[in-house]
Coordinates of C-alpha atoms in Angstrom, one line a residue:
X1 CA -49.0 -61.6 -35.7
X2 CA -47.3 -64.6 -38.6
X3 CA -50.6 -65.6 -39.5
X4 CA -51.4 -61.6 -40.4
X5 CA -48.2 -62.4 -42.5
X6 CA -49.6 -64.7 -43.6
X7 CA -52.7 -63.3 -44.6
X8 CA -51.2 -60.4 -46.2
X9 CA -48.5 -61.8 -47.7
X10 CA -51.1 -64.7 -49.8
X11 CA -53.6 -61.7 -50.6
X12 CA -50.7 -59.8 -52.7
X13 CA -50.4 -63.1 -54.5
X14 CA -54.1 -63.7 -55.2
X15 CA -55.1 -65.3 -52.5
X16 CA -57.9 -63.2 -50.2
X17 CA -58.5 -64.9 -47.0
X18 CA -59.7 -63.3 -43.8
X19 CA -57.8 -63.8 -39.7
X20 CA -60.3 -65.8 -38.6
X21 CA -60.1 -69.2 -40.7
X22 CA -56.4 -69.3 -41.1
X23 CA -56.8 -69.7 -37.2
X24 CA -59.1 -71.9 -37.3
X25 CA -56.6 -74.2 -39.8
X26 CA -53.6 -73.4 -37.8
X27 CA -52.7 -74.3 -34.2
X28 CA -52.0 -71.2 -33.3
X29 CA -51.1 -70.4 -29.5
X30 CA -51.7 -66.6 -27.9
X31 CA -46.8 -67.2 -27.5
X32 CA -47.5 -66.9 -31.6
X33 CA -46.1 -68.9 -34.2
X34 CA -42.0 -70.2 -34.7
X35 CA -40.4 -69.6 -37.9
X36 CA -40.0 -73.7 -39.0
X37 CA -44.4 -72.9 -38.2
X38 CA -44.5 -70.4 -40.0
X39 CA -43.3 -72.0 -43.2
X40 CA -45.5 -74.8 -42.6
X41 CA -48.9 -73.0 -42.3
X42 CA -47.0 -70.8 -45.9
X43 CA -46.9 -74.3 -47.1
X44 CA -50.3 -75.4 -46.8
X45 CA -51.2 -72.4 -48.1
X46 CA -49.1 -73.0 -51.7
X47 CA -47.1 -70.3 -50.9
X48 CA -42.5 -71.8 -51.0
X49 CA -41.1 -70.4 -48.1
X50 CA -36.9 -69.9 -48.8
X51 CA -35.5 -68.6 -45.1
X52 CA -32.6 -66.4 -45.3
X53 CA -30.3 -64.7 -42.6
X54 CA -28.8 -61.6 -43.7
X55 CA -27.4 -57.9 -43.7
X56 CA -29.9 -55.3 -43.4
X57 CA -28.2 -53.6 -46.6
X58 CA -29.4 -56.6 -48.5
X59 CA -32.6 -55.8 -47.7
X60 CA -33.0 -54.7 -50.8
X61 CA -31.7 -57.9 -52.5
X62 CA -35.4 -60.2 -51.4
X63 CA -38.2 -60.7 -53.1
X64 CA -40.9 -58.7 -52.0
X65 CA -43.6 -58.6 -50.1
X66 CA -41.7 -61.0 -47.4
X67 CA -41.7 -61.4 -44.0
X68 CA -38.6 -60.3 -41.5
X69 CA -38.0 -61.9 -37.7
X70 CA -39.1 -57.8 -36.1
X71 CA -37.3 -57.3 -32.1
X72 CA -37.2 -61.0 -31.3
X73 CA -40.6 -61.3 -30.1
X74 CA -42.6 -61.1 -34.1
X75 CA -43.0 -60.5 -37.4
X76 CA -43.4 -57.6 -40.3
X77 CA -44.2 -58.0 -43.5
X78 CA -41.5 -55.7 -45.9
X79 CA -43.5 -54.1 -48.9
X80 CA -40.7 -51.6 -50.6
X81 CA -36.8 -50.2 -49.5
X82 CA -37.1 -46.9 -51.2
X83 CA -33.0 -45.7 -50.9
X84 CA -32.5 -44.8 -47.2
X85 CA -36.1 -46.1 -46.2
X86 CA -38.6 -49.1 -45.7
X87 CA -42.3 -50.2 -46.3
X88 CA -43.5 -52.3 -43.6
X89 CA -46.5 -53.5 -42.6
X90 CA -46.6 -54.4 -39.1
X91 CA -49.8 -56.2 -37.6
X92 CA -49.7 -54.2 -34.7
X93 CA -49.1 -51.3 -35.6
X94 CA -50.1 -51.0 -39.3
X95 CA -48.1 -49.8 -42.2
X96 CA -45.1 -48.3 -41.1
X97 CA -42.6 -46.6 -43.0
X98 CA -38.8 -46.5 -41.3
X99 CA -35.2 -45.4 -41.3
X100 CA -32.8 -47.7 -42.3
X101 CA -31.1 -46.5 -39.0
X102 CA -34.3 -47.8 -37.3
X103 CA -34.1 -50.7 -38.9
X104 CA -31.2 -51.6 -37.9
X105 CA -31.6 -51.5 -33.7
X106 CA -34.6 -54.1 -34.4
X107 CA -34.3 -55.9 -37.5
X108 CA -32.8 -59.6 -35.7
X109 CA -31.1 -61.0 -39.9
X110 CA -33.9 -63.4 -40.3
X111 CA -36.5 -62.9 -43.4
X112 CA -38.6 -65.4 -45.0
X113 CA -39.5 -65.0 -48.8
X114 CA -42.8 -66.2 -50.2
X115 CA -42.9 -67.8 -53.6
X116 CA -46.3 -69.1 -54.7
X117 CA -46.2 -72.9 -56.1
X118 CA -47.4 -74.7 -59.6
X119 CA -51.0 -75.8 -58.3
X120 CA -51.2 -72.1 -56.2
X121 CA -55.0 -70.4 -56.9
X122 CA -56.3 -67.1 -56.6
X123 CA -58.8 -66.4 -55.0
X124 CA -61.1 -64.4 -52.2
X125 CA -62.2 -66.7 -49.6
X126 CA -62.7 -63.8 -47.1
X127 CA -65.9 -64.3 -45.0
X128 CA -68.3 -61.6 -46.2
X129 CA -69.6 -59.6 -42.7
X130 CA -72.9 -58.9 -42.1
X131 CA -73.7 -56.6 -39.3
X132 CA -77.4 -58.8 -39.6
X133 CA -75.7 -61.7 -38.7
X134 CA -73.9 -60.0 -35.3
X135 CA -76.4 -58.1 -33.6
X136 CA -79.0 -61.1 -33.7
X137 CA -82.0 -60.9 -33.0
X138 CA -83.5 -57.8 -30.7
X139 CA -86.6 -57.5 -29.6
X140 CA -88.6 -54.2 -29.9
X141 CA -86.4 -52.3 -31.9
X142 CA -88.6 -52.0 -35.7
X143 CA -91.4 -50.4 -33.6
X144 CA -88.9 -48.5 -31.8
X145 CA -87.4 -46.7 -35.4
X146 CA -90.8 -46.3 -36.4
X147 CA -91.2 -43.7 -33.2
X148 CA -88.3 -41.8 -33.4
X149 CA -88.5 -41.7 -37.2
X150 CA -92.7 -40.2 -36.8
X151 CA -90.5 -37.6 -34.5
X152 CA -88.0 -36.6 -37.0
X153 CA -90.4 -36.1 -40.0
X154 CA -92.4 -33.9 -37.5
X155 CA -89.0 -31.9 -36.2
X156 CA -88.0 -31.6 -39.8
X157 CA -91.5 -30.4 -40.7
X158 CA -91.3 -27.8 -38.1
X159 CA -87.9 -26.5 -38.7
X160 CA -88.5 -26.2 -42.8
X161 CA -91.0 -23.3 -41.0
X162 CA -88.8 -20.9 -39.1
X163 CA -87.4 -19.9 -42.9
X164 CA -90.4 -18.9 -44.3
X165 CA -91.5 -17.1 -40.9
X166 CA -88.4 -15.1 -41.0
X167 CA -89.1 -14.2 -44.5
X168 CA -92.5 -13.4 -43.9
X169 CA -91.6 -10.6 -40.5
X170 CA -89.1 -9.1 -42.5
X171 CA -90.9 -8.9 -46.6
X172 CA -94.4 -8.3 -45.5
X173 CA -94.2 -7.4 -41.2
X174 CA -91.1 -4.7 -41.3
X175 CA -92.4 -3.3 -45.0
X176 CA -95.9 -2.7 -43.9
X177 CA -95.9 -2.1 -40.0
X178 CA -98.3 -4.6 -40.0
X179 CA -98.9 -4.4 -36.0
X180 CA -101.0 -7.2 -36.0
X181 CA -99.7 -9.5 -38.4
X182 CA -96.2 -9.0 -36.2
X183 CA -98.5 -10.4 -32.9
X184 CA -99.8 -13.1 -35.0
X185 CA -96.2 -14.3 -36.0
X186 CA -95.1 -14.3 -32.6
X187 CA -97.9 -16.4 -31.1
X188 CA -97.4 -18.9 -33.8
X189 CA -93.4 -19.3 -33.3
X190 CA -93.6 -19.4 -29.9
X191 CA -96.7 -22.2 -30.3
X192 CA -93.8 -23.6 -32.8
X193 CA -90.6 -23.6 -30.5
X194 CA -93.2 -25.3 -27.3
X195 CA -94.1 -28.2 -29.8
X196 CA -90.1 -28.9 -31.2
X197 CA -89.7 -28.8 -27.8
X198 CA -91.4 -31.1 -26.9
X199 CA -91.2 -33.5 -30.0
X200 CA -87.7 -32.6 -29.4
X201 CA -87.8 -34.1 -26.2
X202 CA -89.5 -36.7 -26.6
X203 CA -87.4 -38.1 -29.5
X204 CA -84.7 -38.1 -27.6
X205 CA -86.1 -40.3 -24.3
X206 CA -87.5 -42.4 -27.5
X207 CA -83.5 -42.6 -28.4
X208 CA -81.9 -43.8 -25.4
X209 CA -84.8 -46.3 -24.3
X210 CA -84.5 -47.7 -27.4
X211 CA -80.1 -47.3 -27.0
X212 CA -80.3 -49.0 -23.7
X213 CA -82.3 -51.7 -24.6
X214 CA -80.8 -52.5 -27.6
X215 CA -76.9 -52.7 -26.6
X216 CA -78.3 -54.6 -22.9
X217 CA -80.0 -57.3 -24.9
X218 CA -77.1 -57.6 -27.9
X219 CA -74.0 -57.3 -25.1
X220 CA -76.3 -60.3 -23.3
X221 CA -76.1 -62.2 -26.6
X222 CA -72.6 -62.0 -27.0
X223 CA -71.7 -63.0 -23.5
X224 CA -73.9 -65.6 -23.9
X225 CA -71.7 -66.7 -27.2
X226 CA -68.8 -66.1 -26.3
X227 CA -69.5 -68.8 -23.1
X228 CA -69.7 -71.2 -24.8
X229 CA -66.5 -71.1 -27.7
X230 CA -63.9 -74.4 -28.2
X231 CA -61.9 -73.7 -25.3
X232 CA -58.9 -73.9 -28.2
X233 CA -60.6 -70.3 -29.2
X234 CA -59.2 -68.7 -26.5
X235 CA -55.8 -70.5 -25.6
X236 CA -54.9 -68.8 -28.4
X237 CA -56.4 -65.4 -28.3
X238 CA -54.5 -62.4 -25.6
X239 CA -57.3 -61.8 -22.7
X240 CA -56.7 -58.1 -23.1
X241 CA -57.7 -58.7 -27.5
X242 CA -60.5 -60.7 -26.7
X243 CA -62.7 -58.5 -23.9
X244 CA -61.3 -55.6 -26.7
X245 CA -63.2 -57.3 -29.1
X246 CA -66.5 -57.8 -27.3
X247 CA -66.5 -53.8 -26.1
X248 CA -66.5 -53.3 -30.0
X249 CA -70.0 -53.9 -29.4
X250 CA -71.0 -50.3 -27.7
X251 CA -69.1 -48.5 -30.6
X252 CA -70.8 -50.6 -33.0
X253 CA -74.2 -49.7 -31.3
X254 CA -73.7 -46.3 -30.4
X255 CA -73.5 -45.5 -34.8
X256 CA -76.7 -47.9 -35.1
X257 CA -79.1 -46.7 -32.9
X258 CA -77.7 -42.7 -32.5
X259 CA -75.8 -42.0 -36.6
X260 CA -78.7 -43.9 -37.6
X261 CA -81.6 -42.2 -37.1
X262 CA -79.1 -38.8 -37.4
X263 CA -78.8 -39.9 -40.4
X264 CA -83.1 -40.1 -41.5
X265 CA -83.1 -36.9 -40.1
X266 CA -80.7 -36.4 -42.0
X267 CA -81.7 -37.4 -45.6
X268 CA -85.0 -35.6 -44.9
X269 CA -83.5 -32.4 -44.4
X270 CA -81.6 -32.2 -47.1
X271 CA -84.5 -33.3 -49.1
X272 CA -86.6 -30.7 -47.6
X273 CA -84.2 -27.4 -47.6
X274 CA -82.7 -28.3 -51.6
X275 CA -86.2 -27.9 -52.7
X276 CA -86.7 -24.8 -50.9
X277 CA -83.8 -23.7 -52.4
X278 CA -83.9 -25.2 -55.4
X279 CA -87.7 -22.7 -55.4
X280 CA -85.5 -19.7 -54.6
X281 CA -82.7 -20.1 -56.8
X282 CA -81.0 -22.6 -59.3
X283 CA -78.0 -21.5 -59.9
X284 CA -77.4 -20.9 -56.1
X285 CA -78.0 -23.5 -55.0
X286 CA -76.0 -24.7 -57.5
X287 CA -72.6 -23.8 -55.4
X288 CA -74.8 -24.9 -52.2
X289 CA -74.1 -29.0 -54.7
X290 CA -71.0 -28.3 -55.3
X291 CA -69.9 -27.5 -52.3
X292 CA -71.1 -30.9 -50.9
X293 CA -69.3 -32.7 -53.7
X294 CA -66.4 -30.9 -52.9
X295 CA -66.9 -32.0 -49.0
X296 CA -67.7 -35.6 -50.4
X297 CA -64.6 -36.0 -52.5
X298 CA -62.3 -35.5 -49.8
X299 CA -63.7 -38.3 -47.9
X300 CA -63.5 -40.1 -50.2
X301 CA -59.5 -39.1 -50.2
X302 CA -59.3 -39.6 -46.5
X303 CA -60.7 -42.4 -45.7
X304 CA -58.2 -44.7 -46.3
X305 CA -55.8 -42.5 -44.2
X306 CA -58.9 -42.3 -41.3
X307 CA -59.3 -46.0 -41.4
X308 CA -55.7 -46.8 -41.2
X309 CA -55.5 -44.7 -38.6
X310 CA -58.4 -46.1 -36.7
X311 CA -57.1 -49.5 -36.6
X312 CA -53.6 -48.4 -35.4
X313 CA -55.9 -46.8 -32.6
X314 CA -57.7 -50.2 -32.1
X315 CA -54.5 -52.6 -32.4
X316 CA -52.6 -50.0 -30.0
X317 CA -55.0 -49.6 -26.9
X318 CA -55.6 -53.9 -27.5
X319 CA -52.2 -54.4 -26.5
X320 CA -51.7 -51.7 -23.9
X321 CA -55.3 -53.7 -22.6
X322 CA -53.4 -56.9 -22.5
X323 CA -50.8 -56.4 -21.3
X324 CA -52.3 -54.7 -18.0
X325 CA -55.2 -57.1 -17.2
X326 CA -51.9 -59.6 -17.6
X327 CA -50.0 -57.4 -15.4
X328 CA -52.7 -57.5 -12.6
X329 CA -53.2 -62.1 -13.2
X330 CA -49.2 -62.8 -12.5
X331 CA -49.2 -59.8 -9.6
X332 CA -47.4 -62.5 -7.7
X333 CA -45.2 -64.1 -10.1
X334 CA -44.2 -60.5 -11.6
X335 CA -43.5 -59.7 -7.9
X336 CA -41.1 -63.1 -6.7
X337 CA -39.0 -62.9 -9.6
X338 CA -38.2 -58.8 -9.7
X339 CA -39.5 -57.9 -12.3
X340 CA -41.9 -55.3 -11.9
X341 CA -39.8 -52.4 -12.9
X342 CA -39.7 -54.6 -16.5
X343 CA -43.2 -55.0 -16.7
X344 CA -43.5 -51.0 -15.5
X345 CA -41.0 -49.9 -18.7
X346 CA -43.0 -51.9 -21.0
X347 CA -46.6 -50.9 -20.5
X348 CA -45.2 -47.4 -20.6
X349 CA -44.0 -48.1 -23.8
X350 CA -47.5 -49.4 -25.1
X351 CA -49.0 -46.7 -23.1
X352 CA -47.3 -43.9 -25.4
X353 CA -47.9 -45.9 -28.9
X354 CA -51.9 -45.6 -27.8
X355 CA -51.8 -41.8 -27.0
X356 CA -49.7 -41.3 -30.2
X357 CA -52.2 -43.5 -32.8
X358 CA -54.7 -41.6 -30.8
X359 CA -53.0 -38.1 -31.1
X360 CA -52.4 -38.8 -35.2
X361 CA -55.8 -39.8 -35.3
X362 CA -56.8 -36.4 -33.9
X363 CA -54.8 -34.3 -36.2
X364 CA -56.0 -35.8 -39.2
X365 CA -59.5 -35.2 -38.1
X366 CA -58.3 -31.9 -37.2
X367 CA -56.7 -31.0 -40.6
X368 CA -59.4 -32.4 -42.4
X369 CA -61.9 -30.0 -41.0
X370 CA -60.2 -27.2 -41.2
X371 CA -59.7 -27.6 -44.9
X372 CA -63.5 -28.1 -44.4
X373 CA -64.6 -24.9 -43.2
X374 CA -62.3 -23.1 -45.9
X375 CA -64.3 -24.6 -48.3
X376 CA -67.4 -23.4 -46.4
X377 CA -66.3 -20.2 -45.9
X378 CA -65.3 -19.6 -49.6
X379 CA -68.8 -21.3 -50.4
X380 CA -70.8 -18.8 -48.0
X381 CA -69.3 -16.0 -49.8
X382 CA -69.5 -16.5 -52.6
X383 CA -73.6 -17.2 -52.1
X384 CA -74.0 -13.6 -50.0
X385 CA -71.9 -12.4 -53.0
X386 CA -74.7 -14.0 -55.3
X387 CA -77.2 -13.5 -53.6
X388 CA -76.7 -10.2 -52.3
X389 CA -76.5 -9.0 -56.1
X390 CA -80.1 -11.2 -57.1
X391 CA -81.4 -8.6 -54.4
X392 CA -79.8 -4.8 -56.3
X393 CA -81.0 -6.6 -59.6
X394 CA -84.6 -6.8 -58.3
X395 CA -85.0 -10.9 -58.8
X396 CA -84.6 -11.4 -54.4
X397 CA -86.0 -9.8 -51.7
X398 CA -84.1 -9.3 -48.3
X399 CA -86.4 -11.8 -46.7
X400 CA -86.1 -13.9 -49.8
X401 CA -81.9 -13.4 -49.2
X402 CA -82.3 -14.0 -45.3
X403 CA -84.4 -16.8 -46.0
X404 CA -82.8 -18.4 -48.5
X405 CA -79.6 -18.4 -46.4
X406 CA -81.0 -20.0 -43.7
X407 CA -81.8 -22.6 -46.0
X408 CA -78.4 -23.2 -47.6
X409 CA -77.0 -23.0 -43.7
X410 CA -79.5 -26.2 -43.1
X411 CA -78.4 -27.7 -45.6
X412 CA -75.4 -27.6 -45.9
X413 CA -74.8 -29.1 -42.3
X414 CA -77.8 -31.2 -42.8
X415 CA -76.1 -33.1 -46.3
X416 CA -72.4 -32.8 -44.5
X417 CA -73.4 -34.7 -40.9
X418 CA -75.4 -37.2 -43.7
X419 CA -71.6 -37.7 -45.2
X420 CA -69.9 -37.7 -42.3
X421 CA -72.3 -40.9 -41.3
X422 CA -72.4 -42.5 -44.5
X423 CA -68.6 -43.3 -43.7
X424 CA -68.0 -44.0 -39.9
X425 CA -71.2 -46.7 -41.1
X426 CA -68.2 -47.6 -43.5
X427 CA -65.3 -47.6 -40.4
X428 CA -67.4 -49.9 -38.6
X429 CA -66.0 -52.9 -40.8
X430 CA -63.1 -51.8 -38.1
X431 CA -65.0 -52.6 -36.1
X432 CA -67.0 -55.6 -37.4
X433 CA -64.7 -58.0 -38.5
X434 CA -63.1 -57.6 -35.1
X435 CA -66.5 -58.6 -32.8
X436 CA -67.1 -61.4 -35.9
X437 CA -64.2 -63.2 -34.6
X438 CA -66.9 -64.4 -31.9
X439 CA -70.3 -64.2 -32.8
X440 CA -69.4 -65.5 -36.2
X441 CA -67.6 -68.0 -34.2
X442 CA -68.9 -71.9 -33.9
X443 CA -70.0 -72.5 -30.7
X444 CA -69.0 -75.6 -29.1
X445 CA -71.1 -79.0 -29.9
X446 CA -73.4 -80.2 -27.5
X447 CA -75.2 -79.2 -24.4
X448 CA -72.6 -80.7 -22.0
X449 CA -70.0 -79.4 -23.7
X450 CA -71.0 -76.2 -23.4
X451 CA -71.8 -76.5 -19.8
X452 CA -69.4 -78.8 -17.9
X453 CA -66.2 -80.2 -18.6
X454 CA -64.9 -83.1 -16.7
X455 CA -61.2 -84.4 -16.0
X456 CA -60.2 -88.3 -15.7
X457 CA -56.8 -89.8 -15.6
X458 CA -57.1 -93.4 -15.1
X459 CA -55.2 -95.5 -13.1
X460 CA -52.3 -96.9 -13.4
X461 CA -51.8 -99.6 -10.7
X462 CA -54.4 -101.2 -7.8
X463 CA -52.7 -98.5 -4.4
X464 CA -53.5 -95.4 -7.0
X465 CA -56.9 -93.7 -7.0
X466 CA -58.9 -92.1 -9.4
X467 CA -58.7 -88.3 -10.4
X468 CA -62.1 -87.3 -11.4
X469 CA -63.6 -84.5 -10.8
X470 CA -66.7 -81.9 -12.7
X471 CA -66.3 -78.4 -13.4
X472 CA -69.9 -77.0 -14.0
X473 CA -71.5 -73.5 -13.3
X474 CA -73.2 -74.2 -10.3
X475 CA -70.1 -76.1 -8.0
X476 CA -66.5 -75.5 -7.8
X477 CA -63.9 -78.1 -6.7
X478 CA -64.3 -78.8 -2.7
X479 CA -62.5 -81.8 -2.7
X480 CA -59.6 -83.0 -4.9
X481 CA -57.4 -86.5 -4.4
X482 CA -54.4 -85.9 -5.9
X483 CA -52.5 -89.4 -6.6
X484 CA -48.7 -89.3 -7.6
X485 CA -49.6 -90.7 -11.0
X486 CA -45.6 -92.2 -12.4
X487 CA -43.8 -89.5 -13.6
X488 CA -46.8 -86.9 -13.7
X489 CA -47.7 -83.8 -11.6
X490 CA -51.3 -83.8 -11.2
X491 CA -52.1 -79.8 -10.2
X492 CA -55.4 -78.6 -9.6
X493 CA -56.8 -75.3 -8.8
X494 CA -59.9 -74.0 -7.0
X495 CA -62.2 -72.1 -4.8
X496 CA -62.3 -74.6 -1.8
X497 CA -59.5 -77.6 -1.4
X498 CA -57.9 -79.7 0.9
X499 CA -56.0 -83.5 0.7

């Protein structure tokens, strides 16, 4: 977390760099960074550090942003002090507003002020994460997308015919009492419904098949790359963090295969329904169009808040997963040391933090949906009012009003879905950056380095024997000869062993 704090402070001063680049530059283990190491890394970034010891009431005298030692185990960035509240950026929780009373229980009394040196340069060294780099090579994806697009186009044409049929029934059949035309229309509707059902089933099956094949190929590629990363890459990351980053493949894949295809259908529906609405009434169409603009504006205003909530939820879930996996891995030592109760208490706190993050994310989504429903109801009422007046004035028939209302409903649903998917696409940055830490990290060079590791200790005396074994994917350490070297103890763990 110290590296994340350094990235935040350096970014505030104008030097923007991503976390994977910082981790590659500095040797940071899973145990984190010490205060001295933090100052050395800051000096490497052309930032002069001044460590100070102070009381909580003196936080307002610090030059912000600065780094605070927090909870005796990590660092946070102090952004602002306002009266009895402070604003923090916690790498584990995101932006946090906290009272001084609560901060008094967590602040250890040590802070690090960072100021740029005379040779500090403002620059942007963040690596742009391209989706094509994350996906890699996949077989059959373009052909599957083309088939699904054809199915979606056919469904779009059939969907536009349904309101027109309703208009014909109301304005032609009911007014003229034409039974023969009604029978013909009913038969046509049955045929059209059967065709829609068959095409819909074909599209769903093609989507599912493509999603499964795409996920299998992509997951296999990522896992193949993960197994060949340098050993120090794993030493600098928790097992739960690596697992959570690997699981982001499923989230990204779901958005790519599902949301994109639905977005294509939404685009077709938006264009088609808007064109039909303009043929009926330009003024009424502008009402629906304004509603879409308001919906998009709300999305823009709420995007950063929703993104931060998604990041907090992901981080909280990662911390809980790491704690759970490490607990299972160290079960023997925990029982020997009698630390089960302490470990369980820590897990409960992490689980509650994750639930609270998810609850906050759901609250924001619910509040956003309520506002959208209110706006939609107001616009729907306005369209109905002006449409009914058009019928009374004779410029609209009843069938035209019913057809227009159907087109307007489809347009609103499609444009809202398209806006949602556009921001869902932007929200993928939360997961793309995590997955990029795996995919964009260079593999260990050489086939021998990637496939096996040979460990050897030299002979110290004539009666000492050479300890040499090879670990490879197809073999295990079946026999180990342990040599007691001078002042050195060698421990070997394997599936089979004997003296």
